[in-house]
PDB file of C-alpha atoms in Angstrom:
ATOM      1  CA  UNK A   1       3.516  11.284 -10.914  1.00  0.00           C
ATOM      2  CA  UNK A   2       5.889   8.736  -9.443  1.00  0.00           C
ATOM      3  CA  UNK A   3       5.331   5.577  -7.489  1.00  0.00           C
ATOM      4  CA  UNK A   4       1.862   5.540  -5.826  1.00  0.00           C
ATOM      5  CA  UNK A   5       2.902   3.223  -2.982  1.00  0.00           C
ATOM      6  CA  UNK A   6       5.889   5.404  -2.147  1.00  0.00           C
ATOM      7  CA  UNK A   7       3.740   8.562  -2.302  1.00  0.00           C
ATOM      8  CA  UNK A   8       1.142   7.059   0.064  1.00  0.00           C
ATOM      9  CA  UNK A   9       3.803   6.030   2.579  1.00  0.00           C
ATOM     10  CA  UNK A  10       5.577   9.380   2.329  1.00  0.00           C
ATOM     11  CA  UNK A  11       2.302  11.262   2.906  1.00  0.00           C
ATOM     12  CA  UNK A  12       1.466   9.084   5.923  1.00  0.00           C
ATOM     13  CA  UNK A  13       4.895   9.705   7.431  1.00  0.00           C
ATOM     14  CA  UNK A  14       4.834  13.479   6.786  1.00  0.00           C
ATOM     15  CA  UNK A  15       1.418  13.768   8.462  1.00  0.00           C
ATOM     16  CA  UNK A  16       2.234  11.421  11.368  1.00  0.00           C
ATOM     17  CA  UNK A  17      -0.528   8.972  10.471  1.00  0.00           C
ATOM     18  CA  UNK A  18      -1.171   6.148  12.930  1.00  0.00           C
ATOM     19  CA  UNK A  19      -2.703   3.784  10.363  1.00  0.00           C
ATOM     20  CA  UNK A  20      -3.008   3.451   6.591  1.00  0.00           C
ATOM     21  CA  UNK A  21      -6.240   1.903   5.329  1.00  0.00           C
ATOM     22  CA  UNK A  22      -6.093   0.830   1.692  1.00  0.00           C
ATOM     23  CA  UNK A  23      -8.298  -1.243  -0.571  1.00  0.00           C
ATOM     24  CA  UNK A  24      -7.368  -4.362  -2.492  1.00  0.00           C
ATOM     25  CA  UNK A  25      -8.778  -5.121  -5.932  1.00  0.00           C
ATOM     26  CA  UNK A  26      -8.425  -8.864  -5.509  1.00  0.00           C
ATOM     27  CA  UNK A  27      -6.585  -9.525  -8.786  1.00  0.00           C
ATOM     28  CA  UNK A  28      -5.964 -13.158  -7.960  1.00  0.00           C
ATOM     29  CA  UNK A  29      -2.831 -14.836  -6.699  1.00  0.00           C
ATOM     30  CA  UNK A  30      -1.017 -15.421 -10.004  1.00  0.00           C
ATOM     31  CA  UNK A  31      -1.711 -11.992 -11.471  1.00  0.00           C
ATOM     32  CA  UNK A  32      -0.789 -10.358  -8.172  1.00  0.00           C
ATOM     33  CA  UNK A  33       2.501 -12.283  -8.044  1.00  0.00           C
ATOM     34  CA  UNK A  34       3.403 -11.247 -11.575  1.00  0.00           C
ATOM     35  CA  UNK A  35       2.337  -7.617 -11.412  1.00  0.00           C
ATOM     36  CA  UNK A  36       2.513  -6.861  -7.705  1.00  0.00           C
ATOM     37  CA  UNK A  37       0.038  -4.516  -6.138  1.00  0.00           C
ATOM     38  CA  UNK A  38       0.087  -1.056  -4.645  1.00  0.00           C
ATOM     39  CA  UNK A  39      -1.446  -2.325  -1.404  1.00  0.00           C
ATOM     40  CA  UNK A  40       1.270  -4.981  -1.086  1.00  0.00           C
ATOM     41  CA  UNK A  41       4.012  -2.414  -1.673  1.00  0.00           C
ATOM     42  CA  UNK A  42       2.452  -0.046   0.880  1.00  0.00           C
ATOM     43  CA  UNK A  43       2.318  -2.913   3.377  1.00  0.00           C
ATOM     44  CA  UNK A  44       6.077  -3.450   3.023  1.00  0.00           C
ATOM     45  CA  UNK A  45       7.158   0.210   2.780  1.00  0.00           C
ATOM     46  CA  UNK A  46       5.009   1.814   5.482  1.00  0.00           C
ATOM     47  CA  UNK A  47       6.446   2.710   8.858  1.00  0.00           C
ATOM     48  CA  UNK A  48       3.007   2.502  10.478  1.00  0.00           C
ATOM     49  CA  UNK A  49       0.404  -0.299  10.544  1.00  0.00           C
ATOM     50  CA  UNK A  50      -1.508  -0.977   7.310  1.00  0.00           C
ATOM     51  CA  UNK A  51      -5.051  -2.354   7.064  1.00  0.00           C
ATOM     52  CA  UNK A  52      -5.894  -3.829   3.650  1.00  0.00           C
ATOM     53  CA  UNK A  53      -9.647  -3.994   3.016  1.00  0.00           C
ATOM     54  CA  UNK A  54     -10.990  -6.304   0.380  1.00  0.00           C
TER      55      UNK A  54
END
C-alpha cells in the first residue's frame, strides 16, 4: 500500500491538480503531535495548495 500522504501528493502531481482538498479527523493537539496526521503530511509534501476541511 505505501504511504497515503505520499500517494495523494503523487496522484495530484501526475494529474496536474490545482488544489488538494482533504478532511481532518480532529484528533486533538497532543495526539496529533505524537502520531502525526495524513492531512498534515499532505500539507507539507504537496506541490499545490492544500485545503484541510474539519
